[in-house]
């Protein structure tokens, strides 16, 4: 049985991270050229297995092997778009956990039409973007420059609106991460100011979130646990970093070292509100 955000506890978060380490889910990524190596290394570091392909002819076979399907069209091509549509259709038939990262939503007309079309055509488990992308998709303000968030609108309303409109968990990453599940909004605090200086760090959050969700079978709990893990690991990595380069390597190390009990040690790191 899946949980609402308002019912998630620290013990649930611990159990979700433990499930990730025990079940080691295979995560099929269609992702962008910039972030792919870091996402593959992080996937391995947290205990999951990465699988990456943009060849349409093997998509359905690879979905059959996988526990999660991540669609990230940060560098879209005709083949990658086709694979995403084939993969989301096959994942739905299988009951496979899915995540869409609408990288660069608002940067071009092509990306707006592309992601709006995917959202109309396919049900999702999780929608994950940065604050600007999610605000623009929800129509609550916000702005982007290329693939980076410049400003956020009414983001609490945005994640709630998108989760209700599309029947999926929606999260927006930023200085505070926000998660909506249709009835409640969770705020995840913490993290490192160095994260935006590592190209693909937002894409990596998608990998961690989906890996946990696929392992525990719960998109809301998996998203909460994955974002908590990213925040804690990034803070630890920052302490020994000499700059953004060593920070990126340290982030992979700290995600690898993260134990279930670390995720529930600070109860003030996250909170949940139920809007009236």
PDB file of C-alpha atoms in Angstrom:
ATOM      1  CA  UNK A   1       0.000   0.000   0.000  1.00  0.00           C
ATOM      2  CA  UNK A   2       1.349   3.452  -0.889  1.00  0.00           C
ATOM      3  CA  UNK A   3       1.420   6.270   1.657  1.00  0.00           C
ATOM      4  CA  UNK A   4       0.267   9.846   1.514  1.00  0.00           C
ATOM      5  CA  UNK A   5       2.986  12.337   2.379  1.00  0.00           C
ATOM      6  CA  UNK A   6       1.085  13.298   5.522  1.00  0.00           C
ATOM      7  CA  UNK A   7       1.382   9.719   6.790  1.00  0.00           C
ATOM      8  CA  UNK A   8       5.123   9.257   6.125  1.00  0.00           C
ATOM      9  CA  UNK A   9       7.317   8.861   9.209  1.00  0.00           C
ATOM     10  CA  UNK A  10      11.047   8.762   9.859  1.00  0.00           C
ATOM     11  CA  UNK A  11      10.846   4.985  10.163  1.00  0.00           C
ATOM     12  CA  UNK A  12       9.195   4.818   6.736  1.00  0.00           C
ATOM     13  CA  UNK A  13      12.053   6.835   5.250  1.00  0.00           C
ATOM     14  CA  UNK A  14      14.615   4.539   6.845  1.00  0.00           C
ATOM     15  CA  UNK A  15      12.783   1.497   5.515  1.00  0.00           C
ATOM     16  CA  UNK A  16      12.660   2.954   2.005  1.00  0.00           C
ATOM     17  CA  UNK A  17      16.446   3.515   1.930  1.00  0.00           C
ATOM     18  CA  UNK A  18      17.009   0.027   3.337  1.00  0.00           C
ATOM     19  CA  UNK A  19      14.791  -1.418   0.581  1.00  0.00           C
ATOM     20  CA  UNK A  20      16.926   0.342  -2.020  1.00  0.00           C
ATOM     21  CA  UNK A  21      20.092  -1.288  -0.690  1.00  0.00           C
ATOM     22  CA  UNK A  22      18.484  -4.721  -0.445  1.00  0.00           C
ATOM     23  CA  UNK A  23      16.550  -4.842  -3.734  1.00  0.00           C
ATOM     24  CA  UNK A  24      19.030  -3.011  -5.994  1.00  0.00           C
ATOM     25  CA  UNK A  25      16.482  -2.006  -8.676  1.00  0.00           C
ATOM     26  CA  UNK A  26      17.472  -1.773 -12.333  1.00  0.00           C
ATOM     27  CA  UNK A  27      16.712   1.752 -13.563  1.00  0.00           C
ATOM     28  CA  UNK A  28      16.355   2.292 -17.328  1.00  0.00           C
ATOM     29  CA  UNK A  29      17.442   5.853 -18.157  1.00  0.00           C
ATOM     30  CA  UNK A  30      16.782   7.832 -21.300  1.00  0.00           C
ATOM     31  CA  UNK A  31      18.776  10.851 -20.280  1.00  0.00           C
ATOM     32  CA  UNK A  32      20.823  13.725 -21.629  1.00  0.00           C
ATOM     33  CA  UNK A  33      24.430  13.663 -22.788  1.00  0.00           C
ATOM     34  CA  UNK A  34      25.588  16.120 -20.115  1.00  0.00           C
ATOM     35  CA  UNK A  35      24.384  14.278 -17.019  1.00  0.00           C
ATOM     36  CA  UNK A  36      24.524  10.623 -18.087  1.00  0.00           C
ATOM     37  CA  UNK A  37      27.940   9.655 -16.578  1.00  0.00           C
ATOM     38  CA  UNK A  38      27.182  11.279 -13.218  1.00  0.00           C
ATOM     39  CA  UNK A  39      23.721   9.700 -13.114  1.00  0.00           C
ATOM     40  CA  UNK A  40      25.184   6.247 -13.841  1.00  0.00           C
ATOM     41  CA  UNK A  41      27.781   6.605 -11.073  1.00  0.00           C
ATOM     42  CA  UNK A  42      25.225   7.859  -8.557  1.00  0.00           C
ATOM     43  CA  UNK A  43      22.832   5.054  -9.474  1.00  0.00           C
ATOM     44  CA  UNK A  44      25.549   2.544  -8.618  1.00  0.00           C
ATOM     45  CA  UNK A  45      26.603   4.446  -5.490  1.00  0.00           C
ATOM     46  CA  UNK A  46      23.143   4.267  -3.909  1.00  0.00           C
ATOM     47  CA  UNK A  47      22.867   0.553  -4.640  1.00  0.00           C
ATOM     48  CA  UNK A  48      20.784   0.511  -7.824  1.00  0.00           C
ATOM     49  CA  UNK A  49      21.846  -0.503 -11.350  1.00  0.00           C
ATOM     50  CA  UNK A  50      21.811   1.912 -14.300  1.00  0.00           C
ATOM     51  CA  UNK A  51      20.747   0.925 -17.814  1.00  0.00           C
ATOM     52  CA  UNK A  52      20.934   3.504 -20.612  1.00  0.00           C
ATOM     53  CA  UNK A  53      19.801   3.275 -24.228  1.00  0.00           C
ATOM     54  CA  UNK A  54      18.229   5.491 -26.868  1.00  0.00           C
ATOM     55  CA  UNK A  55      17.584   2.778 -29.453  1.00  0.00           C
ATOM     56  CA  UNK A  56      13.837   2.388 -30.108  1.00  0.00           C
ATOM     57  CA  UNK A  57      14.080  -1.235 -31.234  1.00  0.00           C
ATOM     58  CA  UNK A  58      15.161  -2.518 -27.827  1.00  0.00           C
ATOM     59  CA  UNK A  59      13.022  -0.256 -25.632  1.00  0.00           C
ATOM     60  CA  UNK A  60      10.230  -2.698 -24.795  1.00  0.00           C
ATOM     61  CA  UNK A  61      12.682  -5.506 -24.021  1.00  0.00           C
ATOM     62  CA  UNK A  62      14.629  -3.248 -21.660  1.00  0.00           C
ATOM     63  CA  UNK A  63      11.467  -2.107 -19.896  1.00  0.00           C
ATOM     64  CA  UNK A  64      10.646  -5.771 -19.275  1.00  0.00           C
ATOM     65  CA  UNK A  65      13.930  -6.063 -17.344  1.00  0.00           C
ATOM     66  CA  UNK A  66      13.602  -2.838 -15.371  1.00  0.00           C
ATOM     67  CA  UNK A  67      11.987  -1.704 -12.133  1.00  0.00           C
ATOM     68  CA  UNK A  68      11.982   1.981 -13.048  1.00  0.00           C
ATOM     69  CA  UNK A  69      11.979   4.121 -16.214  1.00  0.00           C
ATOM     70  CA  UNK A  70      13.490   7.623 -16.128  1.00  0.00           C
ATOM     71  CA  UNK A  71      12.684   9.990 -19.008  1.00  0.00           C
ATOM     72  CA  UNK A  72      14.991  13.005 -19.192  1.00  0.00           C
ATOM     73  CA  UNK A  73      15.012  14.835 -22.536  1.00  0.00           C
ATOM     74  CA  UNK A  74      17.579  17.488 -21.699  1.00  0.00           C
ATOM     75  CA  UNK A  75      19.233  16.953 -25.093  1.00  0.00           C
ATOM     76  CA  UNK A  76      16.247  15.830 -27.177  1.00  0.00           C
ATOM     77  CA  UNK A  77      16.651  13.938 -30.447  1.00  0.00           C
ATOM     78  CA  UNK A  78      14.009  12.248 -32.635  1.00  0.00           C
ATOM     79  CA  UNK A  79      15.175   8.831 -31.420  1.00  0.00           C
ATOM     80  CA  UNK A  80      15.198   9.799 -27.731  1.00  0.00           C
ATOM     81  CA  UNK A  81      11.691  11.240 -27.994  1.00  0.00           C
ATOM     82  CA  UNK A  82      10.497   8.031 -29.643  1.00  0.00           C
ATOM     83  CA  UNK A  83      12.140   5.903 -26.943  1.00  0.00           C
ATOM     84  CA  UNK A  84      10.524   7.969 -24.180  1.00  0.00           C
ATOM     85  CA  UNK A  85       7.058   7.486 -25.673  1.00  0.00           C
ATOM     86  CA  UNK A  86       7.622   3.772 -26.270  1.00  0.00           C
ATOM     87  CA  UNK A  87       9.113   3.361 -22.810  1.00  0.00           C
ATOM     88  CA  UNK A  88       6.305   5.150 -20.971  1.00  0.00           C
ATOM     89  CA  UNK A  89       3.695   3.067 -22.818  1.00  0.00           C
ATOM     90  CA  UNK A  90       5.496  -0.187 -22.029  1.00  0.00           C
ATOM     91  CA  UNK A  91       6.097   0.855 -18.411  1.00  0.00           C
ATOM     92  CA  UNK A  92       2.394   1.554 -17.953  1.00  0.00           C
ATOM     93  CA  UNK A  93       1.472  -1.928 -19.200  1.00  0.00           C
ATOM     94  CA  UNK A  94       4.032  -3.503 -16.888  1.00  0.00           C
ATOM     95  CA  UNK A  95       3.201  -1.343 -13.868  1.00  0.00           C
ATOM     96  CA  UNK A  96       6.774  -0.025 -13.791  1.00  0.00           C
ATOM     97  CA  UNK A  97       7.572   3.128 -11.744  1.00  0.00           C
ATOM     98  CA  UNK A  98       8.231   6.143 -14.023  1.00  0.00           C
ATOM     99  CA  UNK A  99       9.737   9.615 -13.659  1.00  0.00           C
ATOM    100  CA  UNK A 100       9.704  12.500 -16.147  1.00  0.00           C
ATOM    101  CA  UNK A 101      12.248  15.320 -15.827  1.00  0.00           C
ATOM    102  CA  UNK A 102      11.102  18.192 -18.102  1.00  0.00           C
ATOM    103  CA  UNK A 103      14.590  19.682 -18.505  1.00  0.00           C
ATOM    104  CA  UNK A 104      14.537  23.155 -20.016  1.00  0.00           C
ATOM    105  CA  UNK A 105      10.739  23.518 -20.024  1.00  0.00           C
ATOM    106  CA  UNK A 106      10.118  27.044 -21.261  1.00  0.00           C
ATOM    107  CA  UNK A 107      13.497  27.371 -23.019  1.00  0.00           C
ATOM    108  CA  UNK A 108      11.953  26.765 -26.456  1.00  0.00           C
ATOM    109  CA  UNK A 109       8.588  26.168 -28.096  1.00  0.00           C
ATOM    110  CA  UNK A 110       9.749  22.659 -29.008  1.00  0.00           C
ATOM    111  CA  UNK A 111      10.328  21.685 -25.369  1.00  0.00           C
ATOM    112  CA  UNK A 112       7.023  23.134 -24.161  1.00  0.00           C
ATOM    113  CA  UNK A 113       5.082  21.229 -26.845  1.00  0.00           C
ATOM    114  CA  UNK A 114       7.155  18.088 -26.295  1.00  0.00           C
ATOM    115  CA  UNK A 115       6.649  17.882 -22.525  1.00  0.00           C
ATOM    116  CA  UNK A 116       3.007  19.013 -22.613  1.00  0.00           C
ATOM    117  CA  UNK A 117       2.362  16.280 -25.198  1.00  0.00           C
ATOM    118  CA  UNK A 118       4.024  13.601 -23.060  1.00  0.00           C
ATOM    119  CA  UNK A 119       2.006  14.699 -20.032  1.00  0.00           C
ATOM    120  CA  UNK A 120      -1.246  14.483 -22.007  1.00  0.00           C
ATOM    121  CA  UNK A 121      -0.409  11.082 -23.471  1.00  0.00           C
ATOM    122  CA  UNK A 122       1.135   9.170 -20.571  1.00  0.00           C
ATOM    123  CA  UNK A 123       0.315   8.755 -16.881  1.00  0.00           C
ATOM    124  CA  UNK A 124       3.381   9.154 -14.668  1.00  0.00           C
ATOM    125  CA  UNK A 125       4.442   8.049 -11.208  1.00  0.00           C
ATOM    126  CA  UNK A 126       6.640  11.113 -10.550  1.00  0.00           C
ATOM    127  CA  UNK A 127       7.169  14.489 -12.230  1.00  0.00           C
ATOM    128  CA  UNK A 128      10.431  16.150 -11.132  1.00  0.00           C
ATOM    129  CA  UNK A 129      11.781  19.507 -12.235  1.00  0.00           C
ATOM    130  CA  UNK A 130      13.468  22.595 -10.927  1.00  0.00           C
ATOM    131  CA  UNK A 131      11.483  25.429  -9.389  1.00  0.00           C
ATOM    132  CA  UNK A 132      11.257  27.397 -12.650  1.00  0.00           C
ATOM    133  CA  UNK A 133      10.201  24.407 -14.779  1.00  0.00           C
ATOM    134  CA  UNK A 134       7.497  23.251 -12.362  1.00  0.00           C
ATOM    135  CA  UNK A 135       6.165  26.787 -11.863  1.00  0.00           C
ATOM    136  CA  UNK A 136       5.881  27.319 -15.615  1.00  0.00           C
ATOM    137  CA  UNK A 137       4.234  23.935 -16.197  1.00  0.00           C
ATOM    138  CA  UNK A 138       1.673  24.652 -13.488  1.00  0.00           C
ATOM    139  CA  UNK A 139       1.010  28.181 -14.763  1.00  0.00           C
ATOM    140  CA  UNK A 140       1.840  29.830 -11.424  1.00  0.00           C
ATOM    141  CA  UNK A 141       4.634  32.144 -12.616  1.00  0.00           C
ATOM    142  CA  UNK A 142       8.342  31.376 -12.532  1.00  0.00           C
ATOM    143  CA  UNK A 143      11.052  31.685 -15.173  1.00  0.00           C
ATOM    144  CA  UNK A 144      14.015  29.780 -16.591  1.00  0.00           C
ATOM    145  CA  UNK A 145      17.165  30.580 -18.530  1.00  0.00           C
ATOM    146  CA  UNK A 146      18.089  27.600 -20.674  1.00  0.00           C
ATOM    147  CA  UNK A 147      17.917  24.626 -18.314  1.00  0.00           C
ATOM    148  CA  UNK A 148      18.383  26.671 -15.109  1.00  0.00           C
ATOM    149  CA  UNK A 149      15.705  28.092 -12.837  1.00  0.00           C
ATOM    150  CA  UNK A 150      15.773  31.877 -12.569  1.00  0.00           C
ATOM    151  CA  UNK A 151      12.628  32.427 -10.535  1.00  0.00           C
ATOM    152  CA  UNK A 152       9.817  30.451  -8.940  1.00  0.00           C
ATOM    153  CA  UNK A 153       6.177  31.405  -8.744  1.00  0.00           C
ATOM    154  CA  UNK A 154       3.729  30.096  -6.172  1.00  0.00           C
ATOM    155  CA  UNK A 155       5.527  26.780  -5.988  1.00  0.00           C
ATOM    156  CA  UNK A 156       3.413  25.218  -3.229  1.00  0.00           C
ATOM    157  CA  UNK A 157       0.342  25.755  -5.338  1.00  0.00           C
ATOM    158  CA  UNK A 158       2.284  24.564  -8.392  1.00  0.00           C
ATOM    159  CA  UNK A 159       3.296  21.132  -7.067  1.00  0.00           C
ATOM    160  CA  UNK A 160      -0.178  20.568  -5.648  1.00  0.00           C
ATOM    161  CA  UNK A 161      -1.879  21.646  -8.874  1.00  0.00           C
ATOM    162  CA  UNK A 162       0.281  19.417 -11.105  1.00  0.00           C
ATOM    163  CA  UNK A 163      -0.071  16.411  -8.790  1.00  0.00           C
ATOM    164  CA  UNK A 164      -3.860  16.758  -8.903  1.00  0.00           C
ATOM    165  CA  UNK A 165      -4.029  17.521 -12.628  1.00  0.00           C
ATOM    166  CA  UNK A 166      -1.900  14.524 -13.647  1.00  0.00           C
ATOM    167  CA  UNK A 167      -2.463  12.103 -10.767  1.00  0.00           C
ATOM    168  CA  UNK A 168       1.248  11.844  -9.983  1.00  0.00           C
ATOM    169  CA  UNK A 169       3.685  12.896  -7.283  1.00  0.00           C
ATOM    170  CA  UNK A 170       5.248  16.221  -8.303  1.00  0.00           C
ATOM    171  CA  UNK A 171       8.451  17.654  -6.889  1.00  0.00           C
ATOM    172  CA  UNK A 172      10.376  20.865  -7.468  1.00  0.00           C
ATOM    173  CA  UNK A 173      14.028  21.101  -6.462  1.00  0.00           C
ATOM    174  CA  UNK A 174      15.717  24.276  -5.266  1.00  0.00           C
ATOM    175  CA  UNK A 175      16.933  25.932  -2.041  1.00  0.00           C
ATOM    176  CA  UNK A 176      13.945  24.132  -0.483  1.00  0.00           C
ATOM    177  CA  UNK A 177      12.537  21.067  -2.222  1.00  0.00           C
ATOM    178  CA  UNK A 178       8.747  20.850  -2.425  1.00  0.00           C
ATOM    179  CA  UNK A 179       6.707  17.679  -3.040  1.00  0.00           C
ATOM    180  CA  UNK A 180       2.990  17.437  -3.768  1.00  0.00           C
ATOM    181  CA  UNK A 181       0.916  14.255  -3.810  1.00  0.00           C
ATOM    182  CA  UNK A 182      -2.512  15.725  -4.487  1.00  0.00           C
ATOM    183  CA  UNK A 183      -3.520  16.142  -0.857  1.00  0.00           C
ATOM    184  CA  UNK A 184      -0.424  17.425   0.955  1.00  0.00           C
ATOM    185  CA  UNK A 185       2.789  19.356   0.332  1.00  0.00           C
ATOM    186  CA  UNK A 186       6.105  18.342   1.916  1.00  0.00           C
ATOM    187  CA  UNK A 187       9.017  20.744   2.326  1.00  0.00           C
ATOM    188  CA  UNK A 188      12.546  19.296   2.444  1.00  0.00           C
ATOM    189  CA  UNK A 189      15.183  21.660   3.861  1.00  0.00           C
ATOM    190  CA  UNK A 190      18.967  21.634   3.722  1.00  0.00           C
ATOM    191  CA  UNK A 191      21.405  20.766   0.969  1.00  0.00           C
ATOM    192  CA  UNK A 192      24.485  22.535  -0.343  1.00  0.00           C
ATOM    193  CA  UNK A 193      24.933  25.815  -2.193  1.00  0.00           C
ATOM    194  CA  UNK A 194      27.478  23.967  -4.366  1.00  0.00           C
ATOM    195  CA  UNK A 195      24.819  21.733  -5.965  1.00  0.00           C
ATOM    196  CA  UNK A 196      23.851  24.270  -8.676  1.00  0.00           C
ATOM    197  CA  UNK A 197      27.545  24.480  -9.671  1.00  0.00           C
ATOM    198  CA  UNK A 198      27.602  20.810 -10.695  1.00  0.00           C
ATOM    199  CA  UNK A 199      26.100  20.262 -14.139  1.00  0.00           C
ATOM    200  CA  UNK A 200      23.481  17.542 -13.964  1.00  0.00           C
ATOM    201  CA  UNK A 201      22.957  17.673 -10.190  1.00  0.00           C
ATOM    202  CA  UNK A 202      19.210  18.117 -10.697  1.00  0.00           C
ATOM    203  CA  UNK A 203      19.165  15.145 -13.073  1.00  0.00           C
ATOM    204  CA  UNK A 204      20.974  13.105 -10.420  1.00  0.00           C
ATOM    205  CA  UNK A 205      18.172  13.883  -7.958  1.00  0.00           C
ATOM    206  CA  UNK A 206      15.796  12.218 -10.414  1.00  0.00           C
ATOM    207  CA  UNK A 207      17.936   9.077 -10.456  1.00  0.00           C
ATOM    208  CA  UNK A 208      18.012   8.836  -6.650  1.00  0.00           C
ATOM    209  CA  UNK A 209      14.300   9.588  -6.269  1.00  0.00           C
ATOM    210  CA  UNK A 210      13.251   6.989  -8.846  1.00  0.00           C
ATOM    211  CA  UNK A 211      15.630   4.340  -7.513  1.00  0.00           C
ATOM    212  CA  UNK A 212      14.145   4.637  -4.012  1.00  0.00           C
ATOM    213  CA  UNK A 213      10.568   4.769  -5.323  1.00  0.00           C
ATOM    214  CA  UNK A 214      11.108   1.659  -7.442  1.00  0.00           C
ATOM    215  CA  UNK A 215      12.643  -0.184  -4.489  1.00  0.00           C
ATOM    216  CA  UNK A 216       9.949   0.683  -1.940  1.00  0.00           C
ATOM    217  CA  UNK A 217       7.050   0.707  -4.426  1.00  0.00           C
ATOM    218  CA  UNK A 218       5.789   4.089  -3.245  1.00  0.00           C
ATOM    219  CA  UNK A 219       6.274   7.268  -5.343  1.00  0.00           C
ATOM    220  CA  UNK A 220       5.552   9.751  -2.539  1.00  0.00           C
ATOM    221  CA  UNK A 221       7.721   8.037   0.070  1.00  0.00           C
ATOM    222  CA  UNK A 222      10.445   7.375  -2.509  1.00  0.00           C
ATOM    223  CA  UNK A 223      10.516  11.028  -3.557  1.00  0.00           C
ATOM    224  CA  UNK A 224      10.706  12.224   0.044  1.00  0.00           C
ATOM    225  CA  UNK A 225      13.467   9.751   0.898  1.00  0.00           C
ATOM    226  CA  UNK A 226      15.450  10.471  -2.273  1.00  0.00           C
ATOM    227  CA  UNK A 227      15.439  14.234  -1.758  1.00  0.00           C
ATOM    228  CA  UNK A 228      16.384  13.861   1.906  1.00  0.00           C
ATOM    229  CA  UNK A 229      19.302  11.670   0.839  1.00  0.00           C
ATOM    230  CA  UNK A 230      20.494  14.242  -1.691  1.00  0.00           C
ATOM    231  CA  UNK A 231      20.324  17.025   0.897  1.00  0.00           C
ATOM    232  CA  UNK A 232      22.220  15.148   3.598  1.00  0.00           C
ATOM    233  CA  UNK A 233      24.853  13.750   1.224  1.00  0.00           C
ATOM    234  CA  UNK A 234      25.473  17.161  -0.362  1.00  0.00           C
ATOM    235  CA  UNK A 235      25.982  18.803   3.038  1.00  0.00           C
ATOM    236  CA  UNK A 236      28.524  16.144   3.995  1.00  0.00           C
ATOM    237  CA  UNK A 237      30.300  16.444   0.653  1.00  0.00           C
ATOM    238  CA  UNK A 238      30.582  20.215   1.026  1.00  0.00           C
ATOM    239  CA  UNK A 239      32.540  19.884   4.280  1.00  0.00           C
ATOM    240  CA  UNK A 240      35.524  18.276   2.561  1.00  0.00           C
ATOM    241  CA  UNK A 241      35.219  19.898  -0.876  1.00  0.00           C
ATOM    242  CA  UNK A 242      37.890  22.233  -2.266  1.00  0.00           C
ATOM    243  CA  UNK A 243      35.531  23.430  -5.012  1.00  0.00           C
ATOM    244  CA  UNK A 244      32.735  22.214  -7.238  1.00  0.00           C
ATOM    245  CA  UNK A 245      34.862  19.457  -8.826  1.00  0.00           C
ATOM    246  CA  UNK A 246      35.829  17.700  -5.604  1.00  0.00           C
ATOM    247  CA  UNK A 247      32.293  18.351  -4.334  1.00  0.00           C
ATOM    248  CA  UNK A 248      30.839  16.310  -7.233  1.00  0.00           C
ATOM    249  CA  UNK A 249      33.107  13.360  -6.425  1.00  0.00           C
ATOM    250  CA  UNK A 250      32.365  13.757  -2.717  1.00  0.00           C
ATOM    251  CA  UNK A 251      28.621  13.700  -3.398  1.00  0.00           C
ATOM    252  CA  UNK A 252      28.923  10.269  -5.016  1.00  0.00           C
ATOM    253  CA  UNK A 253      30.987   9.054  -2.037  1.00  0.00           C
ATOM    254  CA  UNK A 254      28.538  10.387   0.544  1.00  0.00           C
ATOM    255  CA  UNK A 255      25.519   8.875  -1.203  1.00  0.00           C
ATOM    256  CA  UNK A 256      27.355   5.557  -1.158  1.00  0.00           C
ATOM    257  CA  UNK A 257      28.051   5.898   2.584  1.00  0.00           C
ATOM    258  CA  UNK A 258      24.576   7.008   3.589  1.00  0.00           C
ATOM    259  CA  UNK A 259      22.897   4.611   6.035  1.00  0.00           C
ATOM    260  CA  UNK A 260      19.132   4.352   6.688  1.00  0.00           C
ATOM    261  CA  UNK A 261      19.387   5.832  10.189  1.00  0.00           C
ATOM    262  CA  UNK A 262      21.069   8.974   8.834  1.00  0.00           C
ATOM    263  CA  UNK A 263      17.837   9.843   7.043  1.00  0.00           C
ATOM    264  CA  UNK A 264      15.716  10.080  10.182  1.00  0.00           C
ATOM    265  CA  UNK A 265      18.284  11.599  12.555  1.00  0.00           C
ATOM    266  CA  UNK A 266      17.067  15.190  12.041  1.00  0.00           C
ATOM    267  CA  UNK A 267      13.274  15.383  12.242  1.00  0.00           C
ATOM    268  CA  UNK A 268      13.338  19.115  11.556  1.00  0.00           C
ATOM    269  CA  UNK A 269      14.697  18.572   8.061  1.00  0.00           C
ATOM    270  CA  UNK A 270      11.246  18.030   6.555  1.00  0.00           C
ATOM    271  CA  UNK A 271       7.639  18.917   7.272  1.00  0.00           C
ATOM    272  CA  UNK A 272       4.233  18.313   5.688  1.00  0.00           C
ATOM    273  CA  UNK A 273       1.244  20.615   5.427  1.00  0.00           C
ATOM    274  CA  UNK A 274      -2.276  19.803   4.237  1.00  0.00           C
ATOM    275  CA  UNK A 275      -3.756  22.804   2.434  1.00  0.00           C
ATOM    276  CA  UNK A 276      -7.380  23.651   3.235  1.00  0.00           C
TER     277      UNK A 276
END
